[in-house]
Short mmCIF file of C-alpha atoms and ligand atoms in Angstrom, two decimals:
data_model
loop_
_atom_site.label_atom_id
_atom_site.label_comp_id
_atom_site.label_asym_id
_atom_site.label_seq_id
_atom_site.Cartn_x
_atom_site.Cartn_y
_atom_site.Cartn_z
CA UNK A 1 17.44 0.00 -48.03
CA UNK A 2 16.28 1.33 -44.68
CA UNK A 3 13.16 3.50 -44.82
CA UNK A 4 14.00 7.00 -42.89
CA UNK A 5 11.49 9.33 -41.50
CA UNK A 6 12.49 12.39 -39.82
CA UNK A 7 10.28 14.25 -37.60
CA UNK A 8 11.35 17.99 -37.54
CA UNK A 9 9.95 21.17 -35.79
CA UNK A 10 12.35 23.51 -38.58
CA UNK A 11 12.61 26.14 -35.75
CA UNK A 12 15.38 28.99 -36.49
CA UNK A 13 18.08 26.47 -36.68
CA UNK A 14 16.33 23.87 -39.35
CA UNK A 15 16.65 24.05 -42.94
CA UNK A 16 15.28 21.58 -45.03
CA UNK A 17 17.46 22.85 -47.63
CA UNK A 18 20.61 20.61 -45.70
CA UNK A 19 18.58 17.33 -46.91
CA UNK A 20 17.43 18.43 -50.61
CA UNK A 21 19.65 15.82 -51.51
CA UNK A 22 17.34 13.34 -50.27
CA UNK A 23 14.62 14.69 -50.92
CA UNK A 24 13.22 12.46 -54.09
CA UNK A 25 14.20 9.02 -51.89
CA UNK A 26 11.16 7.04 -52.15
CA UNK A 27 12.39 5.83 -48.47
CA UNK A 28 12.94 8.99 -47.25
CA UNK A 29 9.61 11.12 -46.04
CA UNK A 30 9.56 14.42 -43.59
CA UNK A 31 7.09 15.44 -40.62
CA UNK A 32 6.93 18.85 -39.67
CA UNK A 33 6.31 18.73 -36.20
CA UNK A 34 7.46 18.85 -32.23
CA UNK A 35 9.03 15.57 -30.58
CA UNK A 36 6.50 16.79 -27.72
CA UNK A 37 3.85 16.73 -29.49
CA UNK A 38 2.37 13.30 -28.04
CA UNK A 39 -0.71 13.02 -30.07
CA UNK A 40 1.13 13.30 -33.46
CA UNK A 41 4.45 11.38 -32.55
CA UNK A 42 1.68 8.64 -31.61
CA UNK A 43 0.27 8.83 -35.28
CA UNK A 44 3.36 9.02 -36.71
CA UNK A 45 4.49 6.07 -34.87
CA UNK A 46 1.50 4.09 -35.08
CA UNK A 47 1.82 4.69 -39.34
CA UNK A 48 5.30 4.55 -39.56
CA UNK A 49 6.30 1.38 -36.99
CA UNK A 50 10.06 2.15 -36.93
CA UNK A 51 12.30 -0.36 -36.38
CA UNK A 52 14.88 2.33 -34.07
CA UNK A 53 13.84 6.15 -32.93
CA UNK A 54 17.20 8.30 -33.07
CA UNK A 55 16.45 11.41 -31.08
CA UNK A 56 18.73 14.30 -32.11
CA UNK A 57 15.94 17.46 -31.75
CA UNK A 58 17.42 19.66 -29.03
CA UNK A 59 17.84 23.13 -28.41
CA UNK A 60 21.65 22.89 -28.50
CA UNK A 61 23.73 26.78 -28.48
CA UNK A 62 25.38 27.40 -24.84
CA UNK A 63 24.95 30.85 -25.33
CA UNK A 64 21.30 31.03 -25.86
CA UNK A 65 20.36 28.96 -23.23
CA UNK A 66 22.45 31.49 -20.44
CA UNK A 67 19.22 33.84 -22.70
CA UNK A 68 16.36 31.59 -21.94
CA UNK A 69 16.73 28.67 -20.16
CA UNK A 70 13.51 27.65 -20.14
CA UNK A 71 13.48 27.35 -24.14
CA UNK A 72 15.96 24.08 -23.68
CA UNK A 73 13.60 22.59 -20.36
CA UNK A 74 11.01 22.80 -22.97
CA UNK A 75 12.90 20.97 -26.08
CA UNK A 76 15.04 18.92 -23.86
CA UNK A 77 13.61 17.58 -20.82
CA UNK A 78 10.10 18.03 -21.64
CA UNK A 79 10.51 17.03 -25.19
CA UNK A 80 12.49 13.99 -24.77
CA UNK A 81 10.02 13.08 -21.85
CA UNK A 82 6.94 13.13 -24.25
CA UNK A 83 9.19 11.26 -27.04
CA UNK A 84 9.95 8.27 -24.40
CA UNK A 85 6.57 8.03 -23.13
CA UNK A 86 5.11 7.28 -26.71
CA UNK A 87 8.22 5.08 -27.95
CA UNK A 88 7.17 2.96 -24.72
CA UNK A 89 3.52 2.64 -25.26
CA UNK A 90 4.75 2.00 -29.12
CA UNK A 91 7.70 -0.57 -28.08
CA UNK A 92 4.54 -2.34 -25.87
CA UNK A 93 2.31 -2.87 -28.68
CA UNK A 94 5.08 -4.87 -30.66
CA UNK A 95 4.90 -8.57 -31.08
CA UNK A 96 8.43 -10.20 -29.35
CA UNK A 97 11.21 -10.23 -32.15
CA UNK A 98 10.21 -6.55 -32.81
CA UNK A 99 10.57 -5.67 -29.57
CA UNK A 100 13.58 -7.19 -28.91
CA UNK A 101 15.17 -5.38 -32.21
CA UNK A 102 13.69 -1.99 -31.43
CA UNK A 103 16.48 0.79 -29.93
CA UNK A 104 15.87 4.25 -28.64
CA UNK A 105 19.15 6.20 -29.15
CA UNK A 106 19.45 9.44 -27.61
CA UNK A 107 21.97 11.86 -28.83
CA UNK A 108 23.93 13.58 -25.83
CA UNK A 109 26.84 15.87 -25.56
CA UNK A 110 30.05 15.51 -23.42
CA UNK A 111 29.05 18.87 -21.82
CA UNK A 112 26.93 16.45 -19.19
CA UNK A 113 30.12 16.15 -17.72
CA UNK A 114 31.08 19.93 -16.54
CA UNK A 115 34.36 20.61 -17.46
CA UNK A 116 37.90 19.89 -16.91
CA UNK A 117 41.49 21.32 -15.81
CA UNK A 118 44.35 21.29 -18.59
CA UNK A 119 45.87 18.11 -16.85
CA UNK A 120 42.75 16.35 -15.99
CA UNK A 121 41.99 12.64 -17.94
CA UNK A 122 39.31 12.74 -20.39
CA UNK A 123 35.53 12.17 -19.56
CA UNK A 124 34.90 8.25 -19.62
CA UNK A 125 31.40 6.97 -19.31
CA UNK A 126 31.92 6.85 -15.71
CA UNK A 127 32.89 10.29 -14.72
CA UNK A 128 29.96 12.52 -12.80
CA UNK A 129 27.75 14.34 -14.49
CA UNK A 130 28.59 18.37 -13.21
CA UNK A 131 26.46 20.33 -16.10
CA UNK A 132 27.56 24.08 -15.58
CA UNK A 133 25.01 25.70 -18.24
CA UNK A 134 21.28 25.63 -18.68
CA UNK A 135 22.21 23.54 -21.91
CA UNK A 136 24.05 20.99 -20.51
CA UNK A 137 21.98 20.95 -17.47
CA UNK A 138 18.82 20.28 -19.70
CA UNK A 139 20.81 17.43 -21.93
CA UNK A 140 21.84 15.76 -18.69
CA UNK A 141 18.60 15.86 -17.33
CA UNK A 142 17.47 14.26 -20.67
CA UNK A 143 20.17 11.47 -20.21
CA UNK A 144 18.83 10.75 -16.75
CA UNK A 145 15.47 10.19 -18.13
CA UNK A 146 16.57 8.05 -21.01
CA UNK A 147 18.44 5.66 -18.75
CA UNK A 148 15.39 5.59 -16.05
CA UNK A 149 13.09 4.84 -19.10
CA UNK A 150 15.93 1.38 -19.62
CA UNK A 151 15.84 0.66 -15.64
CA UNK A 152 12.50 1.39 -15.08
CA UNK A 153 10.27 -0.33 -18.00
CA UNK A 154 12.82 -1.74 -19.86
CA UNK A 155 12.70 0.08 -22.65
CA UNK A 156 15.97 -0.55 -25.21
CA UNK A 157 17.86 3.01 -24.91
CA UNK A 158 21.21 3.82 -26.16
CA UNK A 159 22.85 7.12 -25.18
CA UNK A 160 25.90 8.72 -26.97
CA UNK A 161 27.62 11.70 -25.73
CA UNK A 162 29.67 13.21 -28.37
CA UNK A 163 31.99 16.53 -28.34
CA UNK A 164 31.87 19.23 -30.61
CA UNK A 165 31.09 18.32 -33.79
CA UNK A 166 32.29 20.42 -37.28
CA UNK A 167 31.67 20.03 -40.93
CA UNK A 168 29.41 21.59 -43.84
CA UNK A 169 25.90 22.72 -43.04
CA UNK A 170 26.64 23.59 -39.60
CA UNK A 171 24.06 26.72 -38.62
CA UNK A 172 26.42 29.99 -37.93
CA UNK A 173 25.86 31.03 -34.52
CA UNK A 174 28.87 27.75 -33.63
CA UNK A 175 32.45 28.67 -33.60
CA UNK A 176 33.76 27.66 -36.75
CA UNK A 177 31.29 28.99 -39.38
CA UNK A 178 30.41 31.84 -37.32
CA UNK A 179 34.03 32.56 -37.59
CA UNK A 180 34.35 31.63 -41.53
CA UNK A 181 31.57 33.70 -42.57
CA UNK A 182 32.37 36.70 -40.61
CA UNK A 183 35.79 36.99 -41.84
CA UNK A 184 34.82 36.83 -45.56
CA UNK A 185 32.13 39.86 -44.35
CA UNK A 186 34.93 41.41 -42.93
CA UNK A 187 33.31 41.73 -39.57
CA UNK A 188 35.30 40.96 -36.04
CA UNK A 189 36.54 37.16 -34.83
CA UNK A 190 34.56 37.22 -31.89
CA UNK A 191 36.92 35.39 -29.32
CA UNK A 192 35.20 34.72 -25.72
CA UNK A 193 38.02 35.05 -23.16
CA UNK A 194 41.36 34.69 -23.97
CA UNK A 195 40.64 32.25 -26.38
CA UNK A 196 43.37 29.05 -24.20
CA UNK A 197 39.25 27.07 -23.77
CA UNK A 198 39.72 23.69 -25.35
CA UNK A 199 37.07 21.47 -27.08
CA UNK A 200 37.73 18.14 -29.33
CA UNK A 201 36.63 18.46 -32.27
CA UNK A 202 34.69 15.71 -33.94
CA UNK A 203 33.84 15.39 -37.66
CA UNK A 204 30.16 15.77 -38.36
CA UNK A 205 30.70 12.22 -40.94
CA UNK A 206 33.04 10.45 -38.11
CA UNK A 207 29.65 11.14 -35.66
CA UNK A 208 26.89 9.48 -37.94
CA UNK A 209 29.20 6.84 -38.23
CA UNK A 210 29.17 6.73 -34.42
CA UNK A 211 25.83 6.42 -33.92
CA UNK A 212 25.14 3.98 -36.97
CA UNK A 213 27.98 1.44 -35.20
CA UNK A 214 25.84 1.83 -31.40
CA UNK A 215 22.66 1.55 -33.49
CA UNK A 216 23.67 -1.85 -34.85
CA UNK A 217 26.02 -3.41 -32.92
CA UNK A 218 25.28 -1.91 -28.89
CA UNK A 219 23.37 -3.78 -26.08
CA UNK A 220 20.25 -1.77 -24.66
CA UNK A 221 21.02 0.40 -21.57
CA UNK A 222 25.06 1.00 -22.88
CA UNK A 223 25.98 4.73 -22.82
CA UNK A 224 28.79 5.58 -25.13
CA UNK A 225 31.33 8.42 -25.50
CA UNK A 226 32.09 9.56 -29.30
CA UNK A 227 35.06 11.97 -29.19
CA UNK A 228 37.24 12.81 -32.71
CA UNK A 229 41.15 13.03 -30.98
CA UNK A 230 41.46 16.10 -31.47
CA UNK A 231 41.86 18.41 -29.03
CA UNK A 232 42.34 22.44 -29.72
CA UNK A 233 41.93 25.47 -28.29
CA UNK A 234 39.64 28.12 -29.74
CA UNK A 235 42.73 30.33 -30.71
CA UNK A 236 44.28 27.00 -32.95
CA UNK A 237 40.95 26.62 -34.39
CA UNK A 238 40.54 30.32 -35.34
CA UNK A 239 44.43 30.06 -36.57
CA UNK A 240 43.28 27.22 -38.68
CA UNK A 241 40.59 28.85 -40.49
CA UNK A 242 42.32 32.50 -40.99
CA UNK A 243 45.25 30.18 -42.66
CA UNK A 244 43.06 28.42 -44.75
CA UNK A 245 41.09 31.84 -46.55
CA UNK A 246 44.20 32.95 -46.56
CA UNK A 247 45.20 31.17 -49.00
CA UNK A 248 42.44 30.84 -50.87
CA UNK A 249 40.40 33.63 -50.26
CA UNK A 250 42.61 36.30 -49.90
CA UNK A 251 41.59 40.05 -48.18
CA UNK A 252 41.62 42.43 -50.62
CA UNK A 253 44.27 44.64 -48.89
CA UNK A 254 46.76 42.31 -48.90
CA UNK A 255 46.08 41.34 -44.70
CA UNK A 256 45.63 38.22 -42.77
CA UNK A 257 42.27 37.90 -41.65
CA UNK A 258 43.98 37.34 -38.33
CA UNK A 259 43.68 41.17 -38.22
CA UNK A 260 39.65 40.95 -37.61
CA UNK A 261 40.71 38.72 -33.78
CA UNK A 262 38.92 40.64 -31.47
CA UNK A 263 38.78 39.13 -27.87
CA UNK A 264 35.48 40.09 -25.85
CA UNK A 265 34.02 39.26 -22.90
CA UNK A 266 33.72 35.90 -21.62
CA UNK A 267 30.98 33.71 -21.75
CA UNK A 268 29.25 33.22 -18.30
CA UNK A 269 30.13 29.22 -16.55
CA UNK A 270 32.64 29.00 -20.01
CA UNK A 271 33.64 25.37 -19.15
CA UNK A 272 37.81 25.26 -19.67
CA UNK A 273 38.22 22.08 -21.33
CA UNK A 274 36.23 19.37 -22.63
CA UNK A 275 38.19 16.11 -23.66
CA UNK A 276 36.39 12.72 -24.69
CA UNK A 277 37.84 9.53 -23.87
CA UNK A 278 36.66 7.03 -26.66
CA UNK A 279 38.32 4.01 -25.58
CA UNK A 280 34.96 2.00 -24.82
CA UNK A 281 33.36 2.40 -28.20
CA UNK A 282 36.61 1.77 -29.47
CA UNK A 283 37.14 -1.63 -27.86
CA UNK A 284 33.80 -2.68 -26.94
CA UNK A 285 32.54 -1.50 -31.15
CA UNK A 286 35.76 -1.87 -33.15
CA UNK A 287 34.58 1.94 -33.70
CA UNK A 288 37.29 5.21 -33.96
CA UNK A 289 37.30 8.78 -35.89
CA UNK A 290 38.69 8.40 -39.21
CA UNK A 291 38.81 12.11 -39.96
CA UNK A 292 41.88 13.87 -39.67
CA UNK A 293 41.32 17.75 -38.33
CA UNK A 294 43.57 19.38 -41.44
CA UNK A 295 41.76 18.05 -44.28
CA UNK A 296 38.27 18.16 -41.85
CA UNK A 297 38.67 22.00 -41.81
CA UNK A 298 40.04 23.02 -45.17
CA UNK A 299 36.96 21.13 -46.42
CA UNK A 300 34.46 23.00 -44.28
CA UNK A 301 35.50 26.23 -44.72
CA UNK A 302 35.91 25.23 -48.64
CA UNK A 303 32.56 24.11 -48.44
CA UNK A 304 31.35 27.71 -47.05
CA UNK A 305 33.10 29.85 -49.65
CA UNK A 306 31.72 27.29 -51.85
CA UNK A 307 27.58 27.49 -51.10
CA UNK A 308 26.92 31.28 -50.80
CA UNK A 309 23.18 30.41 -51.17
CA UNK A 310 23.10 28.04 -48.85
CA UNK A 311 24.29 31.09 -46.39
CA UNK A 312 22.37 33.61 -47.47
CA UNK A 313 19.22 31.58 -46.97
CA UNK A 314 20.06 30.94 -43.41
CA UNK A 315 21.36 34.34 -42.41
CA UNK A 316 17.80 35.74 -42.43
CA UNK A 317 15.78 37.72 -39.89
CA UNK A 318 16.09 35.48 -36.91
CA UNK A 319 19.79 35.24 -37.05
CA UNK A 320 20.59 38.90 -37.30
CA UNK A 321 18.48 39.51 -34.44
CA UNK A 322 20.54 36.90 -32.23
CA UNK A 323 23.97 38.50 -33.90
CA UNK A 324 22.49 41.71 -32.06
CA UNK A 325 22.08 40.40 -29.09
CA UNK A 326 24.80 38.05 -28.64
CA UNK A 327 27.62 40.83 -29.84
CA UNK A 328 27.04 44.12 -30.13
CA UNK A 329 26.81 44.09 -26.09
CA UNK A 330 29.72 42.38 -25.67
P1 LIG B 401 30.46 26.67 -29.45
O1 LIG B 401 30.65 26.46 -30.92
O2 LIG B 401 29.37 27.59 -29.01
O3 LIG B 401 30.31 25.24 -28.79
P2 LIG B 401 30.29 24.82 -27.20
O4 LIG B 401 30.07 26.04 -26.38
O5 LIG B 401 29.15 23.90 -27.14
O6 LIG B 401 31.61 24.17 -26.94
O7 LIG B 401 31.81 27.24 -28.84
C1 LIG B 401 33.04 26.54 -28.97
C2 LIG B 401 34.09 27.32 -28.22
O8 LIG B 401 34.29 28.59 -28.88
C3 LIG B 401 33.68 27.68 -26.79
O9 LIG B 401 34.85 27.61 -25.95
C4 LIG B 401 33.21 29.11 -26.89
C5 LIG B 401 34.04 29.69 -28.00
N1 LIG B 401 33.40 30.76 -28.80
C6 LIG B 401 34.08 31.98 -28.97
O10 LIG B 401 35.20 32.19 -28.48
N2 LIG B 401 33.46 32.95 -29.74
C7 LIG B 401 32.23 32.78 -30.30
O11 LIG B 401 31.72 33.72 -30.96
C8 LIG B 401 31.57 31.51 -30.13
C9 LIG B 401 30.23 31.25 -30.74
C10 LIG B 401 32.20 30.52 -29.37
#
């Protein structure tokens, strides 16, 4: 029953085609703009009086931002900056009860944290932040305004910092649908390294879920680690997929698409291991993953082979030229 509006600058990344479903919702509507955009996010806020503002827009591929770093200060930092400073003027105008219900929630990544050795404990909310890339460093700069923005004026932020999330509708330049959709093209698996890096994966579903639980239930100024249990290496997630179009997308010769592994240069700062530990949200927000990796996967790459449009329509211009510049170097 909730009425949603989502504010959305559609750069190279954004596809409006991912919410056609919604689309017809009487209480759905769409802005095309820029979070930093102060003047409109003060129309849209002064028409719209939201009840919560849940600020996902960021410039979020590691690689890119080792490119051009100052693309992320810009989205990020900058962004965020001009986002708080109009949810506070906002948040000041309402009358008590609405103030008291009203939440920021920022969307953050565990890669505020830097990274870790195979035998170090997971990130809790009270490890250091140690960003090693532009991108992190921008998202944990954005954190750090968020919570001044609670100490400061009082504003009612929430901050989640989830891990790498995977699922349908995921834009190809990330691991796993970068690496779906070049095997069926028969081009190489790109793997940085030697592929031991380790991430925990978290289920695209399992993460809204996450943020709709701090939304309702979290006190104002709370950070909050989402993480899915699931940690793999870049080599078992690769495995994964090849298994799965194995099966049931089989190469033409008769191969596994294990054959297309290519191992290239390393990313630059390629943090080792990230690992969340979600025991706060857990006992603080009765809140875990429900999402078990097999079935997670076998539906997403399912879902690939399954929406060739949807893939085409993304794989335009822009992409191919980052494909050029991210690879063919490499
Ligand atoms: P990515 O999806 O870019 O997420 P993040 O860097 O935010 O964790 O990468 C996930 C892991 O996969 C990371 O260790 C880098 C690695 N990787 C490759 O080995 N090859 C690739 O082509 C890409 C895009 C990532």
């Amino acid at each position: 029953g909730d009425s949603i509006l989502n504010l959305d600058k559609l750069t190279y990344s954004g596809n409006l085609e991912n919410l056609a479903s919604v689309k017809g919702n009487t209480n759905y509507s769409f802005v095309r703009g820029d979070i930093g955009d102060r003047a409109l996010v003060n129309k849209i806020l002064g028409e719209f009086k939201p009840q919560a503002i849940v600020n996902f827009a960021a410039e979020t591929h590691v690689d890119r931002s080792v490119v051009d770093p100052n693309s992320f200060v810009q989205s990020n930092v900058v962004g965020t900056t001009n986002l708080l400073l109009e949810s506070l003027d906002y948040w000041r105008s309402l009358e008590e009860e609405k103030k008291r219900q009203f939440r920021f929630h920022h969307i953050s990544t565990d890669e505020v944290y830097g990274t870790l050795g195979f035998e170090d404990a997971p990130f809790t909310e009270e490890t250091a932040y140690s960003p090693n890339s532009p991108y992190s460093a921008s998202k944990a700069s954005s954190d750090h305004f968020v919570r001044a923005f609670h100490e400061t004026y009082g504003l009612p932020t929430l901050i989640s910092n989830c891990s790498n999330n995977y699922g349908p509708r995921q834009f190809p330049e990330k691991l796993i649908p970068l690496m779906i959709l070049n095997a069926i093209e028969g081009k190489p698996l790109p793997i940085y390294g030697n592929g031991k890096n380790i991430r925990d994966w978290l289920h695209v579903n399992d993460h809204c879920d996450a943020i709709s639980t701090i939304l309702k239930k979290a006190v104002p100024g709370e950070s909050y680690n989402v993480g899915g249990n699931c940690e793999k290496n870049n080599l078992e997630v690769v495995g994964a997929v090849v298994k799965i179009l194995d099966k049931e997308c089989p190469r033409s010769d008769g191969k596994s698409y294990s054959e297309q592994i290519t191992f290239v240069k390393d990313r630059p700062g390629h943090d080792l291991r990230y690992a969340i530990d979600a025991s706060k949200i857990k006992k603080e927000l009765r809140w875990s993953p429900s999402f078990n990796f097999d079935q997670g996967i076998r539906d997403t790459v399912l879902w690939y082979l399954n929406n060739e449009e949807w893939v085409r329509n993304v794989k335009n211009g822009s992409y191919q030229d980052w494909i050029k510049q991210n690879y063919e170097e490499r």
